[in-house]
Amino acid sequence: MAKDSDKQKIVHVHLPKEETYSTTLTAGPHELMADEPTEVEGGRDQGPDPYDYLLMALGSCTVMTIRMYIQHKGWPVDDVYMELRHNKRHAEDCEKCEDPKSKIDIIEKEVIVEGELSEEQMDRILDISQKCPVHRTLLSDIKIESSITHK
């Protein structure tokens, strides 16, 4: 018998043939939409794009991790939120890139904390922000195992 920790979460992603990019994402009872912006031919901007979801996953995990930490410490924090940005920079920023035209992905995370905190507490919160599970996953060696099923 499988333990709860052995159960894998399944996310279902569906792009119907009548849609160009508008995609339905289902995680348990939660349904979301993804799409490309209107600047992309065929995009209708009916939902965040895939990189938006990546940033939202990282940001939500980060603020949850921070909230757990500050509650444990009992620090006087009124609010915690983040602004995240993703871009690609040219290979000049990538010393080990083999392809001279390559770009590296850069994610900028800005943690915004409202409350009466010392500089030392703020530094600790910044350190904790880099320890959330999604942050660690994105920085780790990731193996994606792909398969295909024909119906």
Coordinates of N, CA, C and O in Angstrom, one line a residue:
M1 N 0.8 -1.2 0.0 CA 0.0 0.0 0.0 C 0.9 1.3 0.0 O 1.8 1.4 0.7
A2 N 0.5 2.2 -0.8 CA 1.3 3.4 -1.0 C 1.1 4.4 0.2 O 0.0 4.5 0.7
K3 N 2.1 5.0 0.7 CA 2.0 6.0 1.7 C 1.6 7.3 1.0 O 1.8 7.5 -0.1
D4 N 1.0 8.2 1.9 CA 0.6 9.5 1.3 C 1.8 10.2 0.7 O 1.6 10.9 -0.3
S5 N 3.0 10.1 1.2 CA 4.2 10.8 0.7 C 4.5 10.2 -0.7 O 5.3 10.8 -1.4
D6 N 4.1 9.0 -1.0 CA 4.4 8.4 -2.3 C 3.4 8.8 -3.4 O 3.7 8.6 -4.6
K7 N 2.3 9.5 -3.0 CA 1.3 9.9 -4.0 C 1.8 11.1 -4.8 O 2.3 12.1 -4.2
Q8 N 1.7 11.1 -6.1 CA 2.1 12.2 -6.9 C 0.9 13.1 -7.2 O -0.2 12.6 -7.5
K9 N 1.1 14.4 -7.1 CA 0.0 15.3 -7.5 C 0.0 15.3 -9.1 O 1.1 15.2 -9.7
I10 N -1.2 15.4 -9.6 CA -1.3 15.4 -11.1 C -2.0 16.7 -11.5 O -3.0 17.1 -10.9
V11 N -1.4 17.4 -12.4 CA -1.9 18.6 -13.0 C -2.3 18.3 -14.4 O -1.5 17.7 -15.1
H12 N -3.5 18.6 -14.8 CA -4.0 18.3 -16.1 C -4.0 19.6 -17.0 O -4.4 20.6 -16.5
V13 N -3.4 19.5 -18.2 CA -3.3 20.7 -19.0 C -4.0 20.3 -20.4 O -3.6 19.3 -21.0
H14 N -4.9 21.1 -20.8 CA -5.7 20.8 -22.1 C -5.7 22.0 -23.0 O -6.2 23.1 -22.6
L15 N -5.3 21.8 -24.2 CA -5.4 22.8 -25.3 C -6.3 22.2 -26.4 O -5.9 21.4 -27.2
P16 N -7.6 22.6 -26.3 CA -8.6 22.1 -27.3 C -8.2 22.5 -28.7 O -7.6 23.5 -29.0
K17 N -8.6 21.6 -29.7 CA -8.2 21.9 -31.1 C -8.8 23.2 -31.7 O -8.2 23.8 -32.6
E18 N -9.9 23.7 -31.1 CA -10.5 24.9 -31.6 C -9.8 26.1 -31.0 O -10.1 27.3 -31.4
E19 N -8.9 26.0 -30.1 CA -8.2 27.1 -29.5 C -6.8 27.2 -30.1 O -6.2 26.2 -30.5
T20 N -6.3 28.4 -30.2 CA -4.9 28.6 -30.7 C -3.9 28.3 -29.5 O -3.1 27.5 -29.6
Y21 N -4.1 29.1 -28.4 CA -3.2 29.0 -27.2 C -4.0 28.9 -25.9 O -3.4 28.6 -24.9
S22 N -5.2 29.3 -25.9 CA -6.0 29.3 -24.6 C -6.1 27.9 -24.1 O -6.7 27.0 -24.7
T23 N -5.5 27.7 -22.9 CA -5.3 26.4 -22.3 C -5.9 26.3 -21.0 O -5.9 27.3 -20.2
T24 N -6.6 25.2 -20.7 CA -7.2 25.0 -19.4 C -6.3 24.1 -18.5 O -5.8 23.1 -19.0
L25 N -6.0 24.6 -17.3 CA -5.1 24.0 -16.4 C -5.9 23.5 -15.2 O -6.7 24.4 -14.6
T26 N -5.8 22.3 -14.8 CA -6.6 21.8 -13.6 C -5.6 21.1 -12.6 O -4.8 20.3 -13.0
A27 N -5.8 21.6 -11.4 CA -5.0 21.0 -10.3 C -6.0 20.7 -9.2 O -6.5 21.6 -8.5
G28 N -6.4 19.4 -9.1 CA -7.5 19.0 -8.1 C -8.7 19.7 -8.5 O -9.1 19.7 -9.7
P29 N -9.4 20.4 -7.6 CA -10.6 21.1 -7.9 C -10.4 22.5 -8.5 O -11.4 23.2 -8.8
H30 N -9.2 22.9 -8.7 CA -8.9 24.3 -9.1 C -8.7 24.3 -10.6 O -7.9 23.5 -11.2
E31 N -9.4 25.2 -11.3 CA -9.2 25.4 -12.8 C -8.7 26.8 -13.1 O -9.3 27.8 -12.6
L32 N -7.7 26.9 -13.9 CA -7.1 28.1 -14.3 C -7.0 28.2 -15.8 O -7.1 27.1 -16.5
M33 N -6.7 29.3 -16.3 CA -6.5 29.5 -17.8 C -5.1 30.0 -18.0 O -4.6 30.8 -17.2
A34 N -4.5 29.6 -19.1 CA -3.2 30.1 -19.6 C -3.4 30.5 -21.0 O -4.3 30.0 -21.7
D35 N -2.7 31.5 -21.5 CA -2.8 32.0 -22.8 C -1.6 32.8 -23.2 O -0.8 33.1 -22.3
E36 N -1.4 33.1 -24.4 CA -0.3 34.0 -24.8 C -0.9 35.4 -24.9 O -2.1 35.6 -25.2
P37 N -0.1 36.4 -24.7 CA -0.6 37.8 -24.9 C -1.0 38.1 -26.3 O -0.6 37.4 -27.2
T38 N -1.8 39.2 -26.5 CA -2.3 39.5 -27.8 C -1.1 39.9 -28.8 O -1.3 39.9 -30.0
E39 N 0.0 40.3 -28.2 CA 1.2 40.6 -29.1 C 1.7 39.3 -29.9 O 2.3 39.5 -30.9
V40 N 1.3 38.1 -29.4 CA 1.7 36.9 -30.1 C 0.5 36.5 -31.0 O -0.6 36.5 -30.5
E41 N 0.8 36.3 -32.3 CA -0.3 36.0 -33.2 C -1.1 34.8 -32.7 O -0.5 33.7 -32.4
G42 N -2.4 34.9 -32.6 CA -3.2 33.9 -32.0 C -3.5 34.0 -30.5 O -4.4 33.3 -30.0
G43 N -2.7 34.8 -29.8 CA -2.9 34.9 -28.4 C -4.0 35.8 -28.1 O -4.3 36.8 -28.8
R44 N -4.8 35.5 -27.1 CA -6.0 36.3 -26.8 C -5.9 36.8 -25.4 O -6.9 37.4 -24.9
D45 N -4.9 36.6 -24.7 CA -4.6 37.1 -23.3 C -5.8 36.8 -22.4 O -6.2 37.6 -21.6
Q46 N -6.2 35.5 -22.4 CA -7.3 35.1 -21.6 C -6.8 34.6 -20.2 O -7.6 34.2 -19.4
G47 N -5.5 34.6 -20.0 CA -5.0 34.2 -18.7 C -3.5 34.5 -18.8 O -2.9 34.9 -19.8
P48 N -2.8 34.3 -17.6 CA -1.4 34.5 -17.6 C -0.7 33.6 -18.6 O -1.2 32.5 -18.9
D49 N 0.5 34.0 -19.0 CA 1.3 33.1 -19.9 C 2.1 32.1 -19.0 O 2.1 32.3 -17.8
P50 N 2.7 31.1 -19.6 CA 3.4 30.1 -18.8 C 4.5 30.7 -17.9 O 4.7 30.2 -16.8
Y51 N 5.2 31.7 -18.3 CA 6.2 32.3 -17.5 C 5.6 33.0 -16.3 O 6.2 33.1 -15.2
D52 N 4.4 33.6 -16.5 CA 3.7 34.3 -15.4 C 3.4 33.2 -14.3 O 3.6 33.5 -13.1
Y53 N 3.0 32.1 -14.7 CA 2.7 31.0 -13.8 C 3.9 30.5 -13.0 O 3.9 30.3 -11.8
L54 N 5.0 30.5 -13.8 CA 6.3 30.1 -13.1 C 6.6 31.1 -12.0 O 7.0 30.8 -10.9
L55 N 6.5 32.4 -12.4 CA 6.8 33.5 -11.4 C 5.8 33.4 -10.2 O 6.2 33.6 -9.1
M56 N 4.6 33.2 -10.5 CA 3.6 33.1 -9.4 C 3.8 31.9 -8.5 O 3.7 32.1 -7.3
A57 N 4.3 30.8 -9.1 CA 4.6 29.7 -8.2 C 5.8 30.0 -7.3 O 5.7 29.7 -6.1
L58 N 6.8 30.6 -7.9 CA 8.0 31.0 -7.0 C 7.6 32.0 -6.0 O 8.0 31.9 -4.8
G59 N 6.9 33.0 -6.4 CA 6.5 34.1 -5.5 C 5.6 33.6 -4.4 O 5.8 34.0 -3.2
S60 N 4.6 32.8 -4.7 CA 3.7 32.3 -3.7 C 4.4 31.4 -2.7 O 4.2 31.5 -1.5
C61 N 5.2 30.6 -3.2 CA 6.0 29.7 -2.3 C 6.9 30.5 -1.4 O 7.0 30.3 -0.2
T62 N 7.5 31.6 -1.9 CA 8.4 32.4 -1.2 C 7.7 33.2 -0.1 O 8.2 33.1 1.1
V63 N 6.6 33.8 -0.4 CA 5.9 34.6 0.7 C 5.3 33.6 1.7 O 5.3 34.0 2.9
M64 N 4.9 32.4 1.4 CA 4.4 31.5 2.3 C 5.5 31.0 3.3 O 5.3 30.9 4.5
T65 N 6.7 30.8 2.7 CA 7.8 30.4 3.5 C 8.2 31.5 4.5 O 8.5 31.3 5.7
I66 N 8.2 32.7 4.0 CA 8.6 33.9 4.8 C 7.5 34.0 5.9 O 7.8 34.2 7.1
R67 N 6.2 33.9 5.6 CA 5.2 34.0 6.6 C 5.3 33.0 7.7 O 5.2 33.3 8.9
M68 N 5.6 31.8 7.3 CA 5.8 30.7 8.3 C 7.0 31.1 9.3 O 6.9 30.9 10.5
Y69 N 8.0 31.6 8.7 CA 9.2 32.0 9.5 C 8.9 33.1 10.4 O 9.2 33.1 11.6
I70 N 8.3 34.2 9.9 CA 8.1 35.4 10.8 C 7.0 35.1 11.9 O 7.1 35.6 13.0
Q71 N 6.0 34.2 11.6 CA 5.1 33.8 12.6 C 5.8 33.0 13.7 O 5.5 33.2 14.9
H72 N 6.7 32.1 13.3 CA 7.4 31.3 14.2 C 8.3 32.2 15.1 O 8.4 32.0 16.3
K73 N 8.8 33.3 14.5 CA 9.7 34.2 15.3 C 8.9 35.2 16.1 O 9.4 35.9 17.0
G74 N 7.6 35.4 15.7 CA 6.8 36.4 16.3 C 7.2 37.8 16.0 O 7.0 38.8 16.8
W75 N 7.7 38.0 14.8 CA 8.2 39.4 14.4 C 7.0 40.2 14.0 O 6.0 39.7 13.4
P76 N 7.1 41.5 14.2 CA 5.9 42.5 13.9 C 5.9 42.8 12.4 O 6.3 43.9 12.0
V77 N 5.3 41.9 11.6 CA 5.2 42.2 10.2 C 3.8 42.4 9.9 O 2.9 41.5 10.2
D78 N 3.5 43.5 9.2 CA 2.1 43.8 8.8 C 1.7 43.1 7.5 O 0.6 42.7 7.3
D79 N 2.7 43.1 6.6 CA 2.4 42.5 5.2 C 3.7 42.1 4.5 O 4.7 42.6 4.8
V80 N 3.5 41.1 3.7 CA 4.7 40.6 2.9 C 4.1 40.3 1.5 O 3.1 39.7 1.3
Y81 N 4.8 40.9 0.5 CA 4.5 40.6 -0.8 C 5.7 40.6 -1.7 O 6.8 41.0 -1.2
M82 N 5.6 40.3 -3.0 CA 6.7 40.2 -3.9 C 6.4 40.8 -5.2 O 5.2 40.8 -5.6
E83 N 7.4 41.2 -5.9 CA 7.3 41.5 -7.3 C 8.4 40.7 -8.0 O 9.6 40.7 -7.5
L84 N 8.1 40.0 -9.0 CA 9.0 39.2 -9.7 C 9.0 39.5 -11.2 O 8.0 39.9 -11.8
R85 N 10.2 39.4 -11.8 CA 10.4 39.7 -13.2 C 11.2 38.6 -13.8 O 12.1 38.0 -13.2
H86 N 10.9 38.2 -15.1 CA 11.7 37.2 -15.8 C 12.2 37.9 -17.1 O 11.4 38.6 -17.8
N87 N 13.4 37.6 -17.5 CA 13.9 38.1 -18.8 C 15.1 37.2 -19.2 O 15.6 36.4 -18.4
K88 N 15.4 37.3 -20.4 CA 16.6 36.6 -20.9 C 17.7 37.6 -21.3 O 17.4 38.6 -21.9
R89 N 18.9 37.3 -20.9 CA 20.0 38.2 -21.2 C 21.0 37.5 -22.1 O 21.1 36.2 -22.0
H90 N 21.7 38.2 -22.9 CA 22.6 37.7 -23.8 C 23.8 37.0 -23.2 O 24.1 37.2 -22.0
A91 N 24.5 36.2 -23.9 CA 25.6 35.4 -23.4 C 26.7 36.1 -22.8 O 27.5 35.5 -22.0
E92 N 26.8 37.4 -23.0 CA 27.9 38.2 -22.3 C 27.7 37.9 -20.8 O 28.7 38.0 -20.0
D93 N 26.5 37.7 -20.3 CA 26.2 37.5 -18.9 C 26.4 36.0 -18.5 O 26.3 35.6 -17.4
C94 N 26.7 35.2 -19.5 CA 26.9 33.7 -19.3 C 28.3 33.3 -19.7 O 28.6 33.0 -20.8
E95 N 29.1 33.3 -18.7 CA 30.6 33.0 -18.9 C 30.8 31.6 -19.5 O 31.7 31.3 -20.2
K96 N 29.9 30.6 -19.1 CA 30.1 29.2 -19.5 C 29.2 28.8 -20.6 O 29.2 27.6 -20.9
C97 N 28.5 29.7 -21.3 CA 27.7 29.3 -22.4 C 28.5 28.9 -23.6 O 29.5 29.6 -24.0
E98 N 28.2 27.8 -24.3 CA 28.9 27.4 -25.5 C 28.5 28.1 -26.7 O 29.3 28.4 -27.6
D99 N 27.2 28.4 -26.9 CA 26.7 29.1 -28.0 C 26.8 30.6 -27.8 O 26.3 31.1 -26.9
P100 N 27.5 31.3 -28.7 CA 27.7 32.7 -28.5 C 26.4 33.5 -28.6 O 26.4 34.7 -28.1
K101 N 25.4 33.0 -29.2 CA 24.1 33.7 -29.3 C 23.1 33.3 -28.2 O 22.0 33.7 -28.1
S102 N 23.6 32.4 -27.3 CA 22.7 32.0 -26.2 C 22.4 33.1 -25.2 O 23.1 34.1 -25.1
K103 N 21.3 32.8 -24.6 CA 20.8 33.7 -23.5 C 20.6 32.9 -22.3 O 20.3 31.7 -22.3
I104 N 20.7 33.6 -21.1 CA 20.4 32.9 -19.9 C 19.1 33.5 -19.3 O 18.8 34.7 -19.5
D105 N 18.4 32.7 -18.6 CA 17.2 33.2 -17.9 C 17.5 33.9 -16.6 O 18.3 33.3 -15.8
I106 N 16.9 35.0 -16.4 CA 17.2 35.8 -15.1 C 15.8 36.0 -14.5 O 14.9 36.5 -15.1
I107 N 15.7 35.6 -13.2 CA 14.5 35.9 -12.4 C 14.9 36.8 -11.3 O 15.8 36.5 -10.6
E108 N 14.2 37.9 -11.3 CA 14.5 38.9 -10.3 C 13.3 38.8 -9.3 O 12.2 38.9 -9.6
K109 N 13.7 38.6 -8.0 CA 12.7 38.6 -6.9 C 12.9 39.8 -6.0 O 14.0 39.9 -5.4
E110 N 11.9 40.5 -5.7 CA 12.0 41.6 -4.8 C 11.0 41.3 -3.7 O 9.8 41.3 -3.9
V111 N 11.4 41.1 -2.5 CA 10.6 40.9 -1.3 C 10.3 42.2 -0.7 O 11.2 43.0 -0.5
I112 N 9.0 42.5 -0.5 CA 8.6 43.7 0.1 C 7.9 43.4 1.5 O 7.0 42.6 1.5
V113 N 8.5 44.0 2.5 CA 8.0 43.7 3.9 C 7.6 45.0 4.6 O 8.3 45.9 4.6
E114 N 6.4 45.0 5.1 CA 5.9 46.1 5.9 C 5.9 45.7 7.4 O 5.3 44.7 7.7
G115 N 6.6 46.5 8.2 CA 6.6 46.2 9.6 C 7.8 46.9 10.2 O 8.7 47.3 9.5
E116 N 7.9 46.9 11.5 CA 9.0 47.4 12.3 C 10.0 46.3 12.5 O 10.0 45.6 13.4
L117 N 11.0 46.3 11.6 CA 12.0 45.3 11.6 C 13.4 45.9 11.6 O 13.6 46.9 11.0
S118 N 14.4 45.2 12.2 CA 15.8 45.7 12.2 C 16.4 45.2 10.9 O 15.9 44.4 10.1
E119 N 17.5 45.8 10.6 CA 18.3 45.5 9.4 C 18.7 44.0 9.4 O 18.6 43.3 8.4
E120 N 19.0 43.5 10.6 CA 19.4 42.1 10.8 C 18.2 41.2 10.5 O 18.3 40.1 9.8
Q121 N 17.0 41.5 10.9 CA 15.8 40.8 10.6 C 15.5 40.8 9.1 O 15.1 39.8 8.6
M122 N 15.6 41.9 8.5 CA 15.4 42.0 7.0 C 16.4 41.1 6.3 O 16.0 40.4 5.3
D123 N 17.6 41.1 6.7 CA 18.6 40.3 6.1 C 18.2 38.8 6.2 O 18.4 38.0 5.3
R124 N 17.7 38.4 7.4 CA 17.3 37.1 7.6 C 16.1 36.7 6.8 O 16.1 35.6 6.2
I125 N 15.2 37.6 6.6 CA 14.0 37.3 5.7 C 14.5 37.1 4.3 O 14.0 36.2 3.6
L126 N 15.4 37.9 3.8 CA 16.0 37.7 2.5 C 16.6 36.4 2.4 O 16.4 35.7 1.4
D127 N 17.4 36.0 3.4 CA 18.0 34.6 3.4 C 16.9 33.5 3.3 O 17.0 32.6 2.5
I128 N 15.9 33.7 4.1 CA 14.8 32.7 4.2 C 14.1 32.6 2.8 O 13.6 31.6 2.4
S129 N 13.9 33.8 2.1 CA 13.2 33.8 0.9 C 13.9 33.0 -0.2 O 13.3 32.5 -1.1
Q130 N 15.2 32.7 0.0 CA 15.9 31.8 -0.9 C 15.9 30.3 -0.6 O 16.5 29.5 -1.2
K131 N 15.1 30.0 0.5 CA 15.0 28.6 1.0 C 13.7 28.0 0.7 O 13.4 26.9 1.1
C132 N 12.8 28.7 0.0 CA 11.5 28.1 -0.2 C 11.7 26.9 -1.2 O 12.6 26.9 -2.0
P133 N 10.8 25.9 -1.1 CA 11.0 24.7 -1.9 C 11.0 24.9 -3.4 O 11.8 24.3 -4.1
V134 N 10.2 25.9 -3.9 CA 10.2 26.1 -5.4 C 11.5 26.8 -5.8 O 12.1 26.4 -6.8
H135 N 12.0 27.7 -5.0 CA 13.3 28.3 -5.3 C 14.4 27.3 -5.4 O 15.2 27.2 -6.3
R136 N 14.4 26.4 -4.4 CA 15.4 25.3 -4.4 C 15.3 24.4 -5.6 O 16.3 24.0 -6.2
T137 N 14.0 24.1 -6.0 CA 13.8 23.2 -7.1 C 14.3 23.9 -8.4 O 15.0 23.2 -9.2
L138 N 14.1 25.2 -8.6 CA 14.5 25.9 -9.8 C 16.0 26.0 -9.8 O 16.6 26.0 -10.9
L139 N 16.7 26.0 -8.7 CA 18.2 26.0 -8.7 C 18.9 24.7 -8.7 O 20.1 24.6 -8.8
S140 N 18.1 23.6 -8.5 CA 18.7 22.3 -8.5 C 18.8 21.7 -9.9 O 18.3 22.2 -10.8
D141 N 19.5 20.5 -9.9 CA 19.5 19.8 -11.2 C 18.1 19.2 -11.3 O 17.6 18.5 -10.5
I142 N 17.5 19.5 -12.4 CA 16.1 19.0 -12.7 C 16.1 18.0 -13.8 O 16.8 18.3 -14.8
K143 N 15.5 16.9 -13.6 CA 15.3 15.9 -14.7 C 13.8 15.9 -15.0 O 13.0 15.7 -14.2
I144 N 13.5 16.1 -16.3 CA 12.1 16.1 -16.7 C 12.0 14.8 -17.6 O 12.7 14.7 -18.6
E145 N 11.1 13.9 -17.1 CA 10.9 12.6 -17.9 C 9.7 12.8 -18.7 O 8.6 13.0 -18.2
S146 N 9.8 12.7 -20.0 CA 8.7 12.9 -20.9 C 8.3 11.5 -21.5 O 9.1 10.7 -21.8
S147 N 7.0 11.4 -21.8 CA 6.5 10.2 -22.5 C 5.3 10.7 -23.3 O 4.8 11.8 -23.2
I148 N 4.8 9.8 -24.2 CA 3.7 10.2 -25.0 C 2.7 9.0 -25.1 O 3.2 7.8 -25.0
T149 N 1.4 9.3 -25.1 CA 0.4 8.3 -25.2 C -0.5 8.6 -26.4 O -0.8 9.7 -26.6
H150 N -0.8 7.6 -27.2 CA -1.6 7.8 -28.3 C -3.0 7.2 -28.0 O -3.1 6.1 -27.6
K151 N -4.0 8.0 -28.3 CA -5.4 7.5 -28.1 C -6.2 7.5 -29.3 O -6.0 8.2 -30.2

